[in-house]
Amino acid sequence: MQLLILPGDGIGPEITAATVAVLRAASERFRLNLELIEEAIGHESLRRFGTTVRPQLLTAAREADGLVLGPTATFDFKDEARGEINPSMFFRKKLDLFANIRPARTYPGVPDRVGPFDLVVVRENTEGFYADRNMEAGSGEILVTRDVAISLRRITRPACIRIARVAFELAERRRQKVTIVHKANVLKIGDGMFIEECRNAARDFPAIAVDDIIVDAMMAHVVRAPQRFDVVVTTNMYGDILSDLTAELSGSLGLGGSLNAGAEHAMAQAAHGSAPDIAGKNVANPFSLILSVSLLLDWHGRRRRIRAFESAASAIAQAVEAAVAAHETTRDIGGKLGTRETGAALASRLERA
Ligand code: NAD
């Protein structure tokens, strides 16, 4: 398996280095024969090449079996004409990574705020309110006059159909429940279509229980009793916001793994940002990116029917669980280790697995 590794900005290089140590250990232990190709992205690429994402990285990404994208300082990248492209948007759009899978679960050893839970947010990843990717050309945000802005949201039936299928297929392998999160009381047409296609998909999965909840009420439900949820399927922005909440409820944003998957390509990417407030201090939690690569190895194993990749993926997830329980972690979740040391400890745990 060839992986394109893009370390990114802020804490990106630190958590990516820790993740690479874990990938190398998994490759050795499970004979995955991983080939890791590292390229600059974000500010480093802007400095060296005049753009945050060089066009040839798209060719490299298409040729690779998967991508590992560290967080980038997307808020800094405002002007595409000056080479300031949002790398996350670039790969999600160009590789049609339509499904963003964001599991959130509690861990023994991390104080939980709301009791133990284990759920997955399945977020549509290509349209909705995301003005930088929901148009073929131009932007979905328009400044009509200096004081009037319009932000357009795109919802398409094909995108609803394919994200709904991902959610139901995932629920089949889990606890057989899908919750549709929407705002169809206000966005009657777009979210109405989203619910309709999720309900249509449900007909092919009669064993799976389905309900739907309005997004604002969902915030209360998920804080009150996250145990009632298994797979939660939703549109782009609701999923983005909800999955930060569920990651934090699970103990830390630094525990939120995330996979961006399409029909042909997939990209592991931590759910959090580049955390400039803690960059360069060797304190960032690398588990979010490490759990994301576990999702990527699992995706590759299932797609290519190679058992070793699925085994490596679950071994990484189990090693994270054991490391958390033993407090072999960074300080944000109760440990005393630095980012580098957390990655090294996890790598040696995997070698012993
Ligand atoms: P952030 O997610 O970077 O940080 C929010 C808070 O969580 C901060 O206090 C940070 O220190 C903490 N945190 C984040 N990751 C952590 C980790 N691994 N370990 C421990 N603590 C962690 O959000 P922000 O500060 O609003 O954004 C910073 C930059 O990241 C902005 O430019 C933003 O646009 C960008 N961003 C990028 C992505 C991405 O690349 N996928 C996602 C979100 C934000």
Coordinates of C-alpha atoms and ligand atoms in Angstrom, one line a residue:
M1 CA 0.0 0.0 0.0
Q2 CA 1.4 3.4 -1.0
L3 CA 0.4 6.3 1.3
L4 CA 0.9 9.9 0.5
I5 CA 1.8 11.7 3.8
L6 CA 1.1 15.4 4.0
P7 CA 2.1 16.8 7.5
G8 CA 0.5 20.2 7.3
D9 CA 0.7 23.2 9.7
G10 CA 0.9 23.9 13.4
I11 CA 0.8 20.6 15.3
G12 CA 0.5 18.8 12.0
P13 CA 4.2 17.8 11.6
E14 CA 4.4 16.6 15.2
I15 CA 1.3 14.4 15.2
T16 CA 2.1 13.2 11.7
A17 CA 5.6 12.1 12.8
A18 CA 4.0 10.2 15.7
T19 CA 1.5 8.6 13.3
V20 CA 4.3 7.6 10.8
A21 CA 6.1 5.8 13.7
V22 CA 2.9 3.8 14.4
L23 CA 2.3 3.1 10.7
R24 CA 5.9 1.8 10.4
A25 CA 5.4 -0.5 13.4
A26 CA 2.1 -1.8 12.0
S27 CA 3.6 -2.4 8.6
E28 CA 6.4 -4.4 10.2
R29 CA 4.1 -6.4 12.6
F30 CA 1.4 -7.2 10.0
R31 CA 3.7 -7.3 6.9
L32 CA 1.8 -4.6 5.2
N33 CA 4.7 -3.5 3.0
L34 CA 3.6 0.2 3.4
E35 CA 5.4 2.7 1.2
L36 CA 5.2 6.2 2.7
I37 CA 5.8 9.2 0.5
E38 CA 6.0 12.5 2.3
E39 CA 5.3 15.9 0.6
A40 CA 5.0 19.5 1.9
I41 CA 1.6 21.1 2.1
G42 CA 0.1 24.3 3.7
H43 CA 2.4 27.1 4.8
E44 CA 5.6 25.2 4.1
S45 CA 4.5 24.5 0.5
L46 CA 3.4 28.1 0.2
R47 CA 6.8 29.3 1.3
R48 CA 8.7 26.9 -1.0
F49 CA 6.5 26.6 -4.0
G50 CA 4.1 29.6 -3.9
T51 CA 1.1 27.5 -3.3
T52 CA -0.3 25.5 -0.4
V53 CA -1.1 22.6 -2.7
R54 CA 1.0 21.9 -5.8
P55 CA -1.1 20.5 -8.7
Q56 CA 1.2 17.4 -9.0
L57 CA 0.0 16.3 -5.6
L58 CA -3.3 15.5 -7.1
T59 CA -1.6 13.1 -9.5
A60 CA 0.3 11.6 -6.6
A61 CA -2.9 11.3 -4.6
R62 CA -4.7 9.5 -7.4
E63 CA -1.8 7.1 -7.8
A64 CA -1.5 6.4 -4.1
D65 CA -3.7 3.9 -2.2
G66 CA -4.5 6.5 0.4
L67 CA -3.6 9.9 1.9
V68 CA -2.7 11.0 5.4
L69 CA -3.4 14.7 5.7
G70 CA -2.3 16.5 8.8
P71 CA -4.3 19.6 9.9
T72 CA -3.6 22.8 8.0
A73 CA -4.1 26.4 8.9
T74 CA -7.2 26.7 6.7
F75 CA -8.3 30.0 8.2
D76 CA -5.1 31.7 7.0
F77 CA -5.8 30.6 3.3
K78 CA -8.1 33.2 1.9
D79 CA -7.0 34.0 -1.6
E80 CA -6.7 31.2 -4.1
A81 CA -5.2 33.6 -6.7
R82 CA -2.2 33.9 -4.4
G83 CA -1.8 30.1 -4.1
E84 CA -3.8 29.9 -0.8
I85 CA -5.9 26.9 -1.4
N86 CA -7.5 25.0 1.5
P87 CA -5.8 21.5 1.1
S88 CA -8.6 19.7 2.9
M89 CA -11.3 21.1 0.5
F90 CA -8.9 20.5 -2.5
F91 CA -8.6 16.7 -1.9
R92 CA -12.2 16.2 -0.7
K93 CA -13.5 17.9 -3.9
K94 CA -10.9 16.6 -6.5
L95 CA -11.0 13.0 -5.2
D96 CA -14.8 13.1 -4.6
L97 CA -14.3 12.0 -0.9
F98 CA -18.1 12.2 -0.3
A99 CA -18.3 10.4 3.1
N100 CA -16.7 11.8 6.2
I101 CA -16.8 9.0 8.9
R102 CA -16.2 10.3 12.4
P103 CA -16.4 7.8 15.2
A104 CA -16.6 9.0 18.8
R105 CA -16.4 6.6 21.8
T106 CA -15.4 6.9 25.4
Y107 CA -12.3 5.1 26.8
P108 CA -11.7 3.4 30.2
G109 CA -9.1 5.7 31.8
V110 CA -10.5 9.0 30.5
P111 CA -13.0 10.7 32.7
D112 CA -16.3 10.7 30.7
R113 CA -18.7 13.6 31.2
V114 CA -21.9 11.8 30.0
G115 CA -21.4 8.1 30.6
P116 CA -19.9 5.5 28.2
F117 CA -20.9 5.7 24.6
D118 CA -19.9 4.6 21.1
L119 CA -21.3 6.2 18.0
V120 CA -20.3 7.3 14.5
V121 CA -21.2 10.5 12.7
V122 CA -21.5 10.0 8.9
R123 CA -21.3 13.4 7.4
E124 CA -21.9 14.3 3.7
N125 CA -18.7 15.9 2.6
T126 CA -19.0 17.5 -0.8
E127 CA -21.8 20.1 -0.8
G128 CA -24.2 21.7 1.7
F129 CA -23.2 25.1 3.0
Y130 CA -19.5 24.7 2.0
A131 CA -19.2 27.6 -0.4
D132 CA -15.7 26.7 -1.5
R133 CA -16.8 23.3 -2.9
N134 CA -20.5 23.4 -3.7
M135 CA -20.1 25.2 -7.0
E136 CA -18.6 23.9 -10.3
A137 CA -17.0 27.4 -10.7
G138 CA -17.0 30.4 -8.5
S139 CA -18.1 30.4 -4.9
G140 CA -21.4 29.7 -3.1
E141 CA -21.0 33.0 -1.2
I142 CA -21.9 36.3 -2.8
L143 CA -21.5 39.8 -1.5
V144 CA -24.5 41.6 -3.0
T145 CA -23.7 45.0 -1.5
R146 CA -21.1 45.9 1.1
D147 CA -23.7 45.0 3.8
V148 CA -25.5 42.1 2.2
A149 CA -24.1 38.6 2.0
I150 CA -25.8 35.5 0.6
S151 CA -24.4 32.0 1.4
L152 CA -25.9 29.3 -0.8
R153 CA -26.4 25.7 0.3
R154 CA -26.5 22.9 -2.3
I155 CA -28.2 19.6 -1.6
T156 CA -28.4 17.0 -4.4
R157 CA -30.4 13.8 -4.6
P158 CA -27.4 11.7 -5.7
A159 CA -25.3 13.0 -2.8
C160 CA -28.1 12.2 -0.4
I161 CA -28.5 8.7 -1.8
R162 CA -24.8 7.7 -1.6
I163 CA -24.2 9.1 1.9
A164 CA -27.4 7.3 3.2
R165 CA -26.1 4.0 1.8
V166 CA -22.7 4.5 3.6
A167 CA -24.6 5.0 6.9
F168 CA -26.8 2.0 6.6
E169 CA -23.9 -0.3 5.5
L170 CA -22.0 0.9 8.5
A171 CA -24.9 0.3 10.9
E172 CA -25.2 -3.2 9.5
R173 CA -21.7 -3.9 10.9
R174 CA -22.5 -2.1 14.2
R175 CA -25.6 -2.0 16.5
Q176 CA -28.2 -1.7 13.6
K177 CA -29.5 1.8 14.2
V178 CA -29.4 5.0 12.1
T179 CA -30.5 8.4 13.2
I180 CA -31.0 11.1 10.5
V181 CA -30.1 14.6 11.7
H182 CA -31.7 17.5 9.8
K183 CA -33.4 20.9 10.0
A184 CA -36.4 20.0 7.8
N185 CA -38.7 22.1 9.8
V186 CA -37.0 25.2 8.3
L187 CA -35.0 23.9 5.3
K188 CA -38.1 22.0 4.1
I189 CA -36.8 21.3 0.5
G190 CA -33.1 20.5 1.0
D191 CA -33.4 18.7 4.3
G192 CA -36.7 17.2 3.2
M193 CA -34.9 15.6 0.3
F194 CA -32.2 14.4 2.6
I195 CA -34.7 12.7 4.9
E196 CA -36.6 11.2 2.0
E197 CA -33.5 9.6 0.5
C198 CA -32.3 8.3 3.9
R199 CA -35.8 6.7 4.4
N200 CA -35.6 5.2 0.9
A201 CA -32.3 3.7 1.6
A202 CA -33.7 2.2 4.9
R203 CA -36.0 0.0 2.8
D204 CA -33.0 -2.0 1.7
F205 CA -32.0 -2.5 5.3
P206 CA -35.1 -3.7 7.1
A207 CA -33.3 -5.0 10.1
I208 CA -32.0 -1.5 10.9
A209 CA -34.0 0.8 13.2
V210 CA -34.3 4.4 11.9
D211 CA -35.3 7.6 13.5
D212 CA -34.8 11.3 12.8
I213 CA -34.0 14.3 15.0
I214 CA -33.9 18.0 14.4
V215 CA -30.3 19.2 14.6
D216 CA -30.8 21.7 17.5
A217 CA -32.6 19.1 19.6
M218 CA -29.8 16.7 18.7
M219 CA -27.3 18.8 20.6
A220 CA -29.4 18.3 23.8
H221 CA -30.0 14.6 23.1
V222 CA -26.3 13.8 22.5
V223 CA -25.2 15.5 25.7
R224 CA -28.0 14.0 27.7
A225 CA -27.8 10.4 26.5
P226 CA -25.3 9.7 23.7
Q227 CA -25.8 6.0 24.4
R228 CA -29.0 6.0 22.4
F229 CA -27.1 6.7 19.2
D230 CA -25.2 4.2 16.9
V231 CA -24.8 5.7 13.4
V232 CA -25.8 9.3 12.9
V233 CA -26.2 10.5 9.2
T234 CA -26.3 14.2 8.4
T235 CA -25.4 16.9 5.9
N236 CA -22.1 18.6 5.7
M237 CA -22.2 21.5 8.3
Y238 CA -24.3 19.8 10.9
G239 CA -22.0 16.8 10.8
D240 CA -18.9 19.1 11.1
I241 CA -20.3 20.7 14.2
L242 CA -21.9 17.7 15.8
S243 CA -18.7 15.6 15.4
D244 CA -16.6 18.1 17.3
L245 CA -19.1 17.9 20.1
T246 CA -19.1 14.1 20.1
A247 CA -15.3 13.9 20.0
E248 CA -15.1 16.3 23.0
L249 CA -17.8 14.4 24.9
S250 CA -15.7 11.3 24.4
G251 CA -12.9 12.9 26.3
S252 CA -11.0 15.1 23.9
L253 CA -11.0 16.6 20.5
G254 CA -7.6 14.9 20.3
L255 CA -9.4 11.5 20.3
G256 CA -11.6 12.2 17.2
G257 CA -10.5 10.0 14.3
S258 CA -11.9 10.8 10.9
L259 CA -11.8 9.2 7.4
N260 CA -12.8 11.0 4.2
A261 CA -13.8 8.2 1.8
G262 CA -15.0 8.1 -1.8
A263 CA -15.6 5.2 -4.2
E264 CA -11.9 5.1 -5.3
H265 CA -9.9 7.1 -2.8
A266 CA -9.7 7.7 1.0
M267 CA -7.9 10.2 3.2
A268 CA -7.1 9.9 6.9
Q269 CA -7.4 13.3 8.6
A270 CA -7.7 14.3 12.2
A271 CA -11.1 15.9 13.1
H272 CA -9.3 18.9 14.8
G273 CA -7.4 21.8 13.3
S274 CA -3.7 22.9 13.4
A275 CA -3.9 24.1 17.1
P276 CA -1.4 27.0 16.7
D277 CA -1.8 27.6 20.5
I278 CA 0.1 24.4 21.3
A279 CA 2.2 23.9 18.1
G280 CA 5.9 23.1 18.5
K281 CA 5.6 22.2 22.2
N282 CA 5.4 18.4 21.8
V283 CA 2.1 18.3 23.8
A284 CA -0.5 17.7 21.0
N285 CA -2.4 14.5 21.3
P286 CA -1.6 12.3 18.2
F287 CA -4.4 9.8 18.7
S288 CA -6.9 11.6 16.5
L289 CA -4.6 11.2 13.4
I290 CA -3.5 7.7 14.5
L291 CA -7.1 6.5 14.8
S292 CA -7.8 8.1 11.4
V293 CA -5.0 6.0 9.8
S294 CA -6.6 2.9 11.5
L295 CA -9.8 3.8 9.7
L296 CA -7.9 4.2 6.4
L297 CA -6.2 0.8 6.8
D298 CA -9.5 -0.8 7.6
W299 CA -11.1 0.9 4.5
H300 CA -8.3 -0.4 2.3
G301 CA -8.5 -4.0 3.8
R302 CA -12.2 -4.2 3.2
R303 CA -12.1 -2.8 -0.3
R304 CA -9.2 -5.0 -1.4
R305 CA -10.2 -7.9 0.8
I306 CA -6.8 -8.1 2.5
R307 CA -7.3 -9.4 6.0
A308 CA -3.9 -8.1 7.2
F309 CA -5.0 -4.5 6.8
E310 CA -8.2 -5.0 8.8
S311 CA -6.1 -6.8 11.5
A312 CA -3.6 -3.9 11.6
A313 CA -6.5 -1.4 11.8
S314 CA -8.1 -3.1 14.8
A315 CA -4.7 -3.7 16.5
I316 CA -4.0 0.1 16.3
A317 CA -7.5 0.9 17.7
Q318 CA -6.9 -1.7 20.5
A319 CA -3.4 -0.4 21.2
V320 CA -4.9 3.2 21.6
E321 CA -7.5 1.8 24.0
A322 CA -4.8 0.0 26.1
A323 CA -2.5 3.1 26.0
V324 CA -5.3 5.4 27.2
A325 CA -6.2 2.9 30.0
A326 CA -2.5 2.8 31.1
H327 CA -2.2 6.7 30.9
E328 CA 0.5 6.3 28.2
T329 CA -0.8 9.5 26.6
T330 CA -0.4 13.2 26.4
R331 CA -1.6 15.5 29.2
D332 CA -5.0 16.5 27.7
I333 CA -6.3 13.0 28.5
G334 CA -4.5 12.5 31.8
G335 CA -1.0 11.2 30.7
K336 CA 2.4 12.7 31.2
L337 CA 4.0 11.9 27.8
G338 CA 4.9 14.3 24.9
T339 CA 3.5 13.8 21.4
R340 CA 6.7 12.0 20.2
E341 CA 6.9 9.7 23.3
T342 CA 3.1 8.8 23.0
G343 CA 3.7 7.8 19.3
A344 CA 6.8 5.8 20.3
A345 CA 5.1 4.0 23.2
L346 CA 2.2 3.1 20.9
A347 CA 4.5 1.8 18.2
S348 CA 6.3 -0.4 20.7
R349 CA 2.9 -1.6 22.1
L350 CA 2.0 -2.6 18.5
E351 CA 5.3 -4.4 18.0
R352 CA 4.5 -6.5 21.1
A353 CA 0.8 -7.1 20.1
Ligands
NAD1 P1 -8.3 23.6 16.6 O1 -9.1 22.3 16.4 O2 -7.0 23.7 15.9 O3 -8.1 23.8 18.1 C1 -9.2 23.9 19.1 C2 -8.7 23.6 20.5 O4 -8.4 22.2 20.6 C3 -7.4 24.3 20.8 O5 -7.4 24.7 22.2 C4 -6.3 23.3 20.6 O6 -5.1 23.5 21.3 C5 -7.1 22.0 21.0 N1 -6.6 20.9 20.2 C6 -6.8 20.6 18.9 N2 -6.2 19.5 18.5 C7 -5.6 19.0 19.6 C8 -4.8 17.9 19.8 N3 -4.5 17.0 18.9 N4 -4.3 17.7 21.1 C9 -4.6 18.5 22.1 N5 -5.4 19.6 21.9 C10 -5.9 19.9 20.7 O7 -9.3 24.8 16.1 P2 -8.9 26.3 15.8 O8 -7.9 26.8 16.8 O9 -10.2 27.0 15.7 O10 -8.2 26.3 14.4 C11 -6.8 26.4 14.1 C12 -6.6 26.3 12.6 O11 -6.9 25.0 12.1 C13 -7.4 27.3 11.8 O12 -6.6 27.9 10.7 C14 -8.6 26.5 11.3 O13 -9.1 27.0 10.1 C15 -7.8 25.2 11.0 N6 -8.7 24.0 11.0 C16 -8.2 23.0 10.1 C17 -8.9 21.8 10.0 C18 -8.3 20.8 9.1 O14 -7.3 20.9 8.6 N7 -9.1 19.7 9.0 C19 -10.0 21.6 10.8 C20 -10.4 22.6 11.7 C21 -9.7 23.8 11.8

